[in-house]
Coordinates of C-alpha atoms and ligand atoms in Angstrom, one line a residue:
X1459 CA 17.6 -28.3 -4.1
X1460 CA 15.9 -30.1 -6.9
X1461 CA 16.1 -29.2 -10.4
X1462 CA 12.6 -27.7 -10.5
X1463 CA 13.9 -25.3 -8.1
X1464 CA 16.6 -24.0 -9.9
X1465 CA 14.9 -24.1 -13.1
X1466 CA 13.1 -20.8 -11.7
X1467 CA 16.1 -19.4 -10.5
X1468 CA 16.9 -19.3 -13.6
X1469 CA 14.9 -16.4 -14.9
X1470 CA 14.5 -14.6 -11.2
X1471 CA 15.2 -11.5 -11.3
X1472 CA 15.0 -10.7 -8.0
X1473 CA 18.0 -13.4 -7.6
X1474 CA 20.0 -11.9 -10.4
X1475 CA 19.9 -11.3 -13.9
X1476 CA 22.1 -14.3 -14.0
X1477 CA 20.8 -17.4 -12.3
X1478 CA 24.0 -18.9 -12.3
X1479 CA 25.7 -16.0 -10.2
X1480 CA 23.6 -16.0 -7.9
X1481 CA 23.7 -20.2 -7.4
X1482 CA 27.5 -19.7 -7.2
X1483 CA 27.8 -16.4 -4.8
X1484 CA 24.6 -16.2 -2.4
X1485 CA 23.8 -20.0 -2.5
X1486 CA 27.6 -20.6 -2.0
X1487 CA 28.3 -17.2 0.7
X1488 CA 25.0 -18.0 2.4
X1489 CA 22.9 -21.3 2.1
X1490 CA 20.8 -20.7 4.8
X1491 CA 19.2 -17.2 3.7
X1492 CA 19.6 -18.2 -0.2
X1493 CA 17.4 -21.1 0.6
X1494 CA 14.5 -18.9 2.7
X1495 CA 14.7 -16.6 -0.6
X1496 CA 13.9 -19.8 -2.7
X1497 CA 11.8 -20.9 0.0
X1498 CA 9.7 -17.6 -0.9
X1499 CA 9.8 -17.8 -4.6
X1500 CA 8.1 -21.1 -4.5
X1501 CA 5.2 -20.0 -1.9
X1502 CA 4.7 -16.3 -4.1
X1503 CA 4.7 -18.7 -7.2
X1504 CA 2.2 -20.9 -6.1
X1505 CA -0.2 -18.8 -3.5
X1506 CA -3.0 -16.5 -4.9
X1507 CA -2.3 -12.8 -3.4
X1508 CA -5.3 -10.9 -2.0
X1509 CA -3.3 -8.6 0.5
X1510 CA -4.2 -5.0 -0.5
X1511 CA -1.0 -3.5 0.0
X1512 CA 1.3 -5.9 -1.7
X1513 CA 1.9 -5.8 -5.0
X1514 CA 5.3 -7.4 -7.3
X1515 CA 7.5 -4.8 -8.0
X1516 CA 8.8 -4.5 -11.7
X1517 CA 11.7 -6.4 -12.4
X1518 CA 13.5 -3.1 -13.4
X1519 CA 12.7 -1.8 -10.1
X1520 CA 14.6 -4.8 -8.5
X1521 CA 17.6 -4.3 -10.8
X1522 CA 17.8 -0.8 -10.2
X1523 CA 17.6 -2.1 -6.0
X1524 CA 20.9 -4.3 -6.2
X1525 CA 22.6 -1.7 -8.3
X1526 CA 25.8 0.2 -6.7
X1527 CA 23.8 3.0 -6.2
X1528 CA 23.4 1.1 -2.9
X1529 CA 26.7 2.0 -1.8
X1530 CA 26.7 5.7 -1.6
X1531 CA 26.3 8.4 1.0
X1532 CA 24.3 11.4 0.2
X1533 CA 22.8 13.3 3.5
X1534 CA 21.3 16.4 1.9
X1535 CA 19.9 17.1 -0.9
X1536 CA 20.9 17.8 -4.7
X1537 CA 23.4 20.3 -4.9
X1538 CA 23.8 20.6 -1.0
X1539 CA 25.0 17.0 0.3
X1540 CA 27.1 16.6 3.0
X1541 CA 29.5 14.1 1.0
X1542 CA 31.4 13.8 -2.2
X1543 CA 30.8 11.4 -4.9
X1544 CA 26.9 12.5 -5.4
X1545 CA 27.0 13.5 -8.7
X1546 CA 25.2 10.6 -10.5
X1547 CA 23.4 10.6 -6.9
X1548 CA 22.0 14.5 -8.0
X1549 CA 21.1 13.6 -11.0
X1550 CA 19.4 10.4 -10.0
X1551 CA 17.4 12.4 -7.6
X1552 CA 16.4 15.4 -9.3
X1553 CA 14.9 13.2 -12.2
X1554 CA 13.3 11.5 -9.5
X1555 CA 11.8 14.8 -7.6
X1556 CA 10.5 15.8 -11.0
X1557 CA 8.9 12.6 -12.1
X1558 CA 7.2 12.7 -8.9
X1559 CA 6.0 16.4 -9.2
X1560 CA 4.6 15.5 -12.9
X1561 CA 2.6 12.6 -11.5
X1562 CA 0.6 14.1 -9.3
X1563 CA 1.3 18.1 -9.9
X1564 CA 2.9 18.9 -7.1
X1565 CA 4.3 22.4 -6.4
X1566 CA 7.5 20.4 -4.6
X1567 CA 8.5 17.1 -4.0
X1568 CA 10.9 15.1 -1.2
X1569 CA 11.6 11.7 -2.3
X1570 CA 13.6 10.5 0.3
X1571 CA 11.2 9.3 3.1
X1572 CA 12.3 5.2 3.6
X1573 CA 8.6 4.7 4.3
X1574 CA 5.0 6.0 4.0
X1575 CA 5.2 6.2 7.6
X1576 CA 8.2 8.0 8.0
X1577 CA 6.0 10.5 5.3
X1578 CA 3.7 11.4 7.2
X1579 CA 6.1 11.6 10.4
X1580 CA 7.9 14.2 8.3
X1581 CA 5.1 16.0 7.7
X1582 CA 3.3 15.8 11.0
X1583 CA 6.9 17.3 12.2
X1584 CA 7.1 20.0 10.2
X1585 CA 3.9 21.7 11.3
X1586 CA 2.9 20.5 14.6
X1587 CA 4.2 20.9 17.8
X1588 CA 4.1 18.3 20.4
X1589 CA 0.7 18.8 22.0
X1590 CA -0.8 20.2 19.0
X1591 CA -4.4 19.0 18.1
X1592 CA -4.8 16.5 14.4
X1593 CA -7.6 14.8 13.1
X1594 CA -7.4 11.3 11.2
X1595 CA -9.6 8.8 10.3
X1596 CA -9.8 6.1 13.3
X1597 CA -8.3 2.9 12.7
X1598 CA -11.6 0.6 12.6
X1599 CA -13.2 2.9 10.2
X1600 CA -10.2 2.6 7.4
X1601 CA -7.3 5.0 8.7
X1602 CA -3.8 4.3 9.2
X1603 CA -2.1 4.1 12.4
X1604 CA 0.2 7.2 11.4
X1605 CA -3.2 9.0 11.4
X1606 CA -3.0 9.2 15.4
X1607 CA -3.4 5.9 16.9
X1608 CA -2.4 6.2 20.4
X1609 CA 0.3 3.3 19.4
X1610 CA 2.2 5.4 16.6
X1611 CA 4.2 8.5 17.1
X1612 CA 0.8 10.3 15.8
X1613 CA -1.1 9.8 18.6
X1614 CA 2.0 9.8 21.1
X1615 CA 3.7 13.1 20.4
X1616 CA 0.3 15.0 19.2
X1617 CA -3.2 15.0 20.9
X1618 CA -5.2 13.4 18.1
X1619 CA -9.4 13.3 17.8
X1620 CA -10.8 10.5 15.4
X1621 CA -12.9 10.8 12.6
X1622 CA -15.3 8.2 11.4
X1623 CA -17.6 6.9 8.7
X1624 CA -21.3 7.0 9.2
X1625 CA -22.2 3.9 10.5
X1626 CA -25.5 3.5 8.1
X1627 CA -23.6 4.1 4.8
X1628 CA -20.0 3.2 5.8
X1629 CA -19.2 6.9 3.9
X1630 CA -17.1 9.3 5.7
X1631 CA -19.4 11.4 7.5
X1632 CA -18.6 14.4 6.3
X1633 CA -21.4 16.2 8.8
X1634 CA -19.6 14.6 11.8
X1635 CA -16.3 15.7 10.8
X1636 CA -17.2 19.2 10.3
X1637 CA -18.7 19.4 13.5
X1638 CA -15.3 18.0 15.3
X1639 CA -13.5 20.1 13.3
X1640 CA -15.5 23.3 15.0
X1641 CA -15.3 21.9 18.4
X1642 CA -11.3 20.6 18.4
X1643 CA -10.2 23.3 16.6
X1644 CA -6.8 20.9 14.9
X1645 CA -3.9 22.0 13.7
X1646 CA -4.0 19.7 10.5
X1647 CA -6.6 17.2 9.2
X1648 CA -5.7 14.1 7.4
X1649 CA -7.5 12.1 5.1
X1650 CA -7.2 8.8 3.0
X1651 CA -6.5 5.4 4.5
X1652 CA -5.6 1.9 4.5
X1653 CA -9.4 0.0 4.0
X1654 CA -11.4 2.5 3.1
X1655 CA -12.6 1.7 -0.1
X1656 CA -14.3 4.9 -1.3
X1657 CA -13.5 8.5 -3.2
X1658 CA -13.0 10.7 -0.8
X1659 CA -14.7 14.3 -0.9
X1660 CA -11.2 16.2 -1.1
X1661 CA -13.6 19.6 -1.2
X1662 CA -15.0 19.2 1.2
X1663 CA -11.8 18.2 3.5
X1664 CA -10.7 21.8 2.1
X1665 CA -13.7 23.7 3.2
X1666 CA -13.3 22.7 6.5
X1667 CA -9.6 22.2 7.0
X1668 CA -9.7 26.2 5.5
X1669 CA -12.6 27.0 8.1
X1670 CA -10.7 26.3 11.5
X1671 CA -7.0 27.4 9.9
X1672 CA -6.1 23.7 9.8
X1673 CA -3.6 22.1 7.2
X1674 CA -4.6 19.2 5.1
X1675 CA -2.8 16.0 4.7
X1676 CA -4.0 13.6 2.0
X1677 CA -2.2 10.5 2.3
X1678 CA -2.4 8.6 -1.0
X1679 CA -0.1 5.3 -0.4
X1680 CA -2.6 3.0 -1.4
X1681 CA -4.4 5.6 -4.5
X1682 CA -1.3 6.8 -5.6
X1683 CA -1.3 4.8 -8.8
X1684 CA -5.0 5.5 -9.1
X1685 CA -4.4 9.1 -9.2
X1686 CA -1.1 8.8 -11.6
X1687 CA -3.9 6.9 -14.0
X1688 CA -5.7 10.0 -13.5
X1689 CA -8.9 7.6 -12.4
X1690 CA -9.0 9.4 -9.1
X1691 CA -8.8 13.5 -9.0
X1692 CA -5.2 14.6 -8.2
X1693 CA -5.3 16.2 -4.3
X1694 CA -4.3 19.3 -5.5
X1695 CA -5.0 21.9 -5.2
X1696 CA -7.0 20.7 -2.3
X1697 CA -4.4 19.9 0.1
X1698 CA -1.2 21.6 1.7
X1699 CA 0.9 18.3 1.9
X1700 CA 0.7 14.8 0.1
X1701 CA 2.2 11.9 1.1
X1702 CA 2.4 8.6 -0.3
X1703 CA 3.5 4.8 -0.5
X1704 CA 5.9 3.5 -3.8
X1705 CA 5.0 -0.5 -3.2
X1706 CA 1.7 -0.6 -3.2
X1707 CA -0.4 0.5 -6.4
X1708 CA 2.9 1.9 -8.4
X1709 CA 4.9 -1.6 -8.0
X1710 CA 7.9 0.5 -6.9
X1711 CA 10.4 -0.3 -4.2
X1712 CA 9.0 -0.3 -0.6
X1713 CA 9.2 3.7 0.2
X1714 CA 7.6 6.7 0.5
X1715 CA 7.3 10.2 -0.9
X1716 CA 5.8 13.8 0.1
X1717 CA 4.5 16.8 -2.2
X1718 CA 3.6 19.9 -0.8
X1719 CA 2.7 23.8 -2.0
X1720 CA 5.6 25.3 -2.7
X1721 CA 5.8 27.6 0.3
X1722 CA 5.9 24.1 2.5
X1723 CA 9.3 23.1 0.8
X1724 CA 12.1 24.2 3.0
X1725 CA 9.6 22.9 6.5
X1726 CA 9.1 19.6 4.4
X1727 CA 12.8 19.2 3.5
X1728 CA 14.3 19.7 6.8
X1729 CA 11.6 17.6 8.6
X1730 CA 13.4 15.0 6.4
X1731 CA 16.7 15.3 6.7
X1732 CA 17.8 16.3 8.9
X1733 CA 14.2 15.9 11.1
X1734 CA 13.6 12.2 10.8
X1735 CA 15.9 10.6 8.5
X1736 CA 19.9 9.9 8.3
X1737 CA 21.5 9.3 4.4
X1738 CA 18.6 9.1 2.0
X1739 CA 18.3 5.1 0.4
X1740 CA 19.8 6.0 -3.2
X1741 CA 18.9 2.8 -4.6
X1742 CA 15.6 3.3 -3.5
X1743 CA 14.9 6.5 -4.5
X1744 CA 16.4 5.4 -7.8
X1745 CA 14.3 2.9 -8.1
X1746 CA 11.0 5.4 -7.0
X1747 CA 11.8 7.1 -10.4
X1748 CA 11.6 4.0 -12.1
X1749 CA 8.2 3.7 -10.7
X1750 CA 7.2 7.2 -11.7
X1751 CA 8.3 6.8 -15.2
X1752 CA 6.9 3.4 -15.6
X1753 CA 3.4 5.0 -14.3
X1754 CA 3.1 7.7 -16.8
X1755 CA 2.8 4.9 -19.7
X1756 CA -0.7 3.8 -21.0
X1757 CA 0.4 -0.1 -20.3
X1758 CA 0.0 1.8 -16.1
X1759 CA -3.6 3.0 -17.3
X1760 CA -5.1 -0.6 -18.3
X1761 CA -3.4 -2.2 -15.4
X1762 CA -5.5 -0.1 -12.9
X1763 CA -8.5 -0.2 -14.4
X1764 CA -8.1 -3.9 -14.6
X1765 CA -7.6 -3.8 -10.5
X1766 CA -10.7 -1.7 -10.1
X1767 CA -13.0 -3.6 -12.9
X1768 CA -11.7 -6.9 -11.1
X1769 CA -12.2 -6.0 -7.5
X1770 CA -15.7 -4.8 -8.7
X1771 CA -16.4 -7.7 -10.0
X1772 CA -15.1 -10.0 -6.7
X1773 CA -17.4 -7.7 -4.6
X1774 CA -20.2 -8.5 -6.5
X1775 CA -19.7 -12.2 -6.6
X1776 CA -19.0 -12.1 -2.2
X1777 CA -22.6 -10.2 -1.6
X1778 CA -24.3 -12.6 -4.5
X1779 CA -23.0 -15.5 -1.9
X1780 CA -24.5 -13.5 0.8
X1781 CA -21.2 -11.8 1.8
X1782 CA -21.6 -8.4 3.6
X1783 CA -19.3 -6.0 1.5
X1784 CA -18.5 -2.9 4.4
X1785 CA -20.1 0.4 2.9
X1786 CA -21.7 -2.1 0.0
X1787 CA -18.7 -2.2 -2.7
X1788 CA -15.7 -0.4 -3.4
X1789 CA -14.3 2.6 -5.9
X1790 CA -10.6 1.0 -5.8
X1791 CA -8.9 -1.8 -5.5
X1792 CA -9.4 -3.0 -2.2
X1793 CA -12.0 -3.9 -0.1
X1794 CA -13.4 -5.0 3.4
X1795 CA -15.7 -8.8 4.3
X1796 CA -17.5 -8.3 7.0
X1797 CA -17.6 -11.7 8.9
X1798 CA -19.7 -11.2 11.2
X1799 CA -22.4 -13.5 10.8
X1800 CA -20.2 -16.1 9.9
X1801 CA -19.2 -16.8 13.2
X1802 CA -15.7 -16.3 12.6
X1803 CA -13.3 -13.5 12.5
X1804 CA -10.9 -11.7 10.6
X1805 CA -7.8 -13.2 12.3
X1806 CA -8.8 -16.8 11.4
X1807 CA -10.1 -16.4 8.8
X1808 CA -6.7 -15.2 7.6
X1809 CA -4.6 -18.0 9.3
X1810 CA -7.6 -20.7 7.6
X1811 CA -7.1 -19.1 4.1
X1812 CA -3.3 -18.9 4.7
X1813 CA -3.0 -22.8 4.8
X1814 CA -4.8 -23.4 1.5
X1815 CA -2.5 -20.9 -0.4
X1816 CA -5.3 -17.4 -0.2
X1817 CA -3.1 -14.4 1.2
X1818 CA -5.9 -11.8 2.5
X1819 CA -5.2 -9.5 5.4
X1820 CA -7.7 -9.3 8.8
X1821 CA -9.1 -5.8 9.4
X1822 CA -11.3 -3.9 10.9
X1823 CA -14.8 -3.2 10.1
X1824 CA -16.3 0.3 10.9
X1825 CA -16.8 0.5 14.8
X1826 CA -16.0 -3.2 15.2
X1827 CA -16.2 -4.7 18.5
X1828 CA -13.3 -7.5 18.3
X1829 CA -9.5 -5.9 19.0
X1830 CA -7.6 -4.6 16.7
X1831 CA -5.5 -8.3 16.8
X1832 CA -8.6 -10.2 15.9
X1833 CA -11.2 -8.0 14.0
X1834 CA -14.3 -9.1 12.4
X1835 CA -13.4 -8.4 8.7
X1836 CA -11.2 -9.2 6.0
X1837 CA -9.5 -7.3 3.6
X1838 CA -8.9 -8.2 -0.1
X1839 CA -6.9 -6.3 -2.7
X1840 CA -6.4 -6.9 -6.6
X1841 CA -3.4 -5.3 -7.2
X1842 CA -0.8 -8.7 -7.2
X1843 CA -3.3 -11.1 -8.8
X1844 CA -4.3 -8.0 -11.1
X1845 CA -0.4 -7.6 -12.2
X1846 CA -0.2 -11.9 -12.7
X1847 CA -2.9 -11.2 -15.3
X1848 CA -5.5 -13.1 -13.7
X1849 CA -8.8 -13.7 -15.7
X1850 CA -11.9 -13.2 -14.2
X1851 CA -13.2 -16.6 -14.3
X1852 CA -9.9 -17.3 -12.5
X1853 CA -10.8 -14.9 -9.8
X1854 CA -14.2 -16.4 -9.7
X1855 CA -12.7 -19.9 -8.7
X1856 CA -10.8 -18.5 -6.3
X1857 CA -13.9 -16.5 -4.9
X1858 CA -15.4 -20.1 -4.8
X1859 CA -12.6 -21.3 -2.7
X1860 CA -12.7 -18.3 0.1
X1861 CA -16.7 -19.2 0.2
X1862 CA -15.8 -23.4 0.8
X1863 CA -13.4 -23.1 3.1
X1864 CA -14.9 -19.6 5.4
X1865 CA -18.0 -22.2 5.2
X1866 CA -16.1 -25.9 6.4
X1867 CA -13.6 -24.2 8.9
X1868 CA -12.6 -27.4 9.7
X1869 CA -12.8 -30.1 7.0
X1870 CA -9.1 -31.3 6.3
X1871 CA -9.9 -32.9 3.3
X1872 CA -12.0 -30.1 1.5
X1873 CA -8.8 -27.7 2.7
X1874 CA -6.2 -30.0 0.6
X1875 CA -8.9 -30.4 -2.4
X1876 CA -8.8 -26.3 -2.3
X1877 CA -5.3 -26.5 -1.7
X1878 CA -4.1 -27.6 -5.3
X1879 CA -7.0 -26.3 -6.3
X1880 CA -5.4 -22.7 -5.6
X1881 CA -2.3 -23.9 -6.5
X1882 CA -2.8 -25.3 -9.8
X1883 CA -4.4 -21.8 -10.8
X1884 CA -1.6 -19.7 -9.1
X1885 CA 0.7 -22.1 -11.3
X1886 CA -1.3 -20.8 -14.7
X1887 CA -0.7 -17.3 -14.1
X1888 CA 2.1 -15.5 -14.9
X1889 CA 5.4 -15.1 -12.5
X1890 CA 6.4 -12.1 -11.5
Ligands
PLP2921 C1 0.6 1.6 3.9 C2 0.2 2.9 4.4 C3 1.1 3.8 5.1 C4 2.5 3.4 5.6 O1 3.3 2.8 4.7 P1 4.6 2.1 5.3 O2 5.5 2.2 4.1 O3 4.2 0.7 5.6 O4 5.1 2.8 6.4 C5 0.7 5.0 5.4 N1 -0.6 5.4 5.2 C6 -1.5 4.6 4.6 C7 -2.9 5.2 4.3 C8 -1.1 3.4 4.2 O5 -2.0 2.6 3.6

């Protein structure tokens, strides 16, 4: 290790509060993961992040993640484990539950789930039964796999009918829906998703969930900290069950969460534990409450209308450079290129921006023909760059830099020039 590396040690939280601890015990215990970890440090220092769904979580949220809350056992839930020594544990999760209720006024909250995944799993559990019809938006259109992808649980255990966007506007088609809805008859309808960029019509999901006796699930993981900001309308009283990511927008620890109406609590609860899940992650769900509180300051507010104003902005400096933006812009902080007529697609352009130091994921573009390894889009996300503090004539350079190098696929020498380019403004902004 050179000195420059350890200088950043240093003051790495993530490492430990102390730098030189953690030189002494990991470093010392375990040289060949310690040095990946400082392997990583150096590439999220000096790489620009445009992944949607990654964010840096607060250093109190990694504190509170090595903390010896770590070490205990608590199957069950507050007041009803299946283990002694819970009762910081209770405490630690009740605040928790209750944080998470105020946030988004829920009826009832279960913050156990290790994953937005294993969320919706818990909820998809509690009120279906295998064979039973749902309806989610399809993959290529914005959804999530959990949303009944014939590779996920969803669409394995559960016969599940896509939704899609209109292909003209790129909006949920709201007409289309309706009329599957009639036809399918489901069980439970779920909306939100991992690229779709715009508000969804939550009304209108309840009008027609209500009209064939379906439930509605409104999965927030990616506008949860939109709707804590109160930017986006909270999903209730719209929907019987939320559920919902603590990584992405609320820079929590990775996790997940549900809320539900009251009269879904003890279905919701035991789909968790015992349903789906073993011991809940106490550290975790610590640190979720961490998140929760750290979201109800005004300090949260700025910070998301900074992601929004800034991936505004990036939208309407790709379609000024002749960039097709799917559905023509965005509402949050995340949206889809559609590469189409570049002659390229979204898998490499993601490997090509990867080498010059741009993080931005492939995806899907409404009804796109490539496979869901490849796709014809790319996704970008301001939540990371957004929490560095990154100006907007920063993001503009960088916006440059996608443009060069999506244009000279191959030019070695313009790659290294953009290169330290990206690297020498990922070195200006601040460390997180
Ligand atoms: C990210 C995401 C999930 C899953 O979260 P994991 O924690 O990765 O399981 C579920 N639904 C949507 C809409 C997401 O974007």
């Amino acid at each position: 290790m050179t000195d420059d590396t350890l200088h950043f040690l240093d003051n790495h939280p993530f490492l430990n509060k102390d730098g030189e601890d953690y030189k002494n015990l990991l470093h010392t215990l375990d040289p060949q993961i310690s040095s990946y970890i400082i392997e990583e440090v150096q590439a999220q220092r000096e790489s620009l992040n445009f992944i949607a769904s990654e964010n840096y979580a607060y250093d109190a949220v990694r504190e509170v993640l090595g903390s010896v809350l770590t070490n205990i056992y608590a199957e069950g839930y507050p007041g009803k484990r299946y283990y002694p020594g819970c009762s910081a544990s209770d405490e630690v999760e009740t605040l928790t539950v209750e944080r998470c209720k105020a946030l988004f006024r829920g009826e009832h909250a279960n913050v156990q789930p290790h994953s937005g995944s294993q969320a919706n799993m818990a909820v998809l559990s509690s009120v279906l039964e295998p064979g039973d019809t749902l309806m989610g938006l399809s993959l290529s259109c914005g959804g999530h796999l959990t949303h009944g992808h014939p590779v996920s649980f969803s669409g394995m255990f559960y016969k599940s009918i896509a939704y899609t966007v209109d292909p003209k506007t790129e909006y949920i088609d709201y007409e289309a829906l309706n009329n599957l809805a009639q036809f399918h008859k489901p069980k439970l309808i779920i909306t939100g998703g991992s690229s779709y960029s715009r508000l969804i019509d939550l009304e209108k999901f309840q009008r027609i969930a209500q009209s064939v006796n379906a439930y509605l699930l409104v999965d927030i993981a990616h506008t949860a900290g939109l709707i804590a900001a109160e930017i986006f309308p909270s999903p209730f009283p719209y929907a019987d069950f939320v559920t919902g990511t603590t990584h992405k927008t609320l820079r929590g620890p990775r996790g997940g969460f549900i809320l539900c109406k009251k009269i879904h609590q003890e279905r919701v609860d035991r789909a968790v534990f015992p349903g789906t899940q073993g011991g809940p992650s106490m550290n975790n769900i610590a640190a979720k409450g961490v998140a929760f509180h750290l979201a109800s300051r005004a300090e949260f507010v700025e910070y998301m209308k900074k992601s929004i104003a800034l991936a505004k902005f990036m939208t309407r400096a790709f379609e000024k450079r002749g960039y097709r933006i799917v559905s023509g812009g965005t509402d949050c902080h995340l949206f889809v290129i559609d590469l189409t007529n570049l002659d390229t697609t979204g898998r490499a352009a993601e490997a090509l921006l990867e080498k010059v130091g741009i993080l931005v994921s492939r995806s899907a573009i409404p009804f796109d023909p490539q496979k869901p390894l490849i796709t014809s889009g790319i996704r970008l996300g301001t939540l990371a760059c957004a929490a560095r503090n990154i100006t907007e004539e920063q993001a503009y350079d960088a916006i440059d830099s996608i443009d060069i190098i999506l244009r000279n696929p191959s030019d070695e020498q313009i790659h290294q020039t953009i290169k330290d380019r990206i690297k020498n403004i990922a070195l200006q902004l601040i460390e997180l």
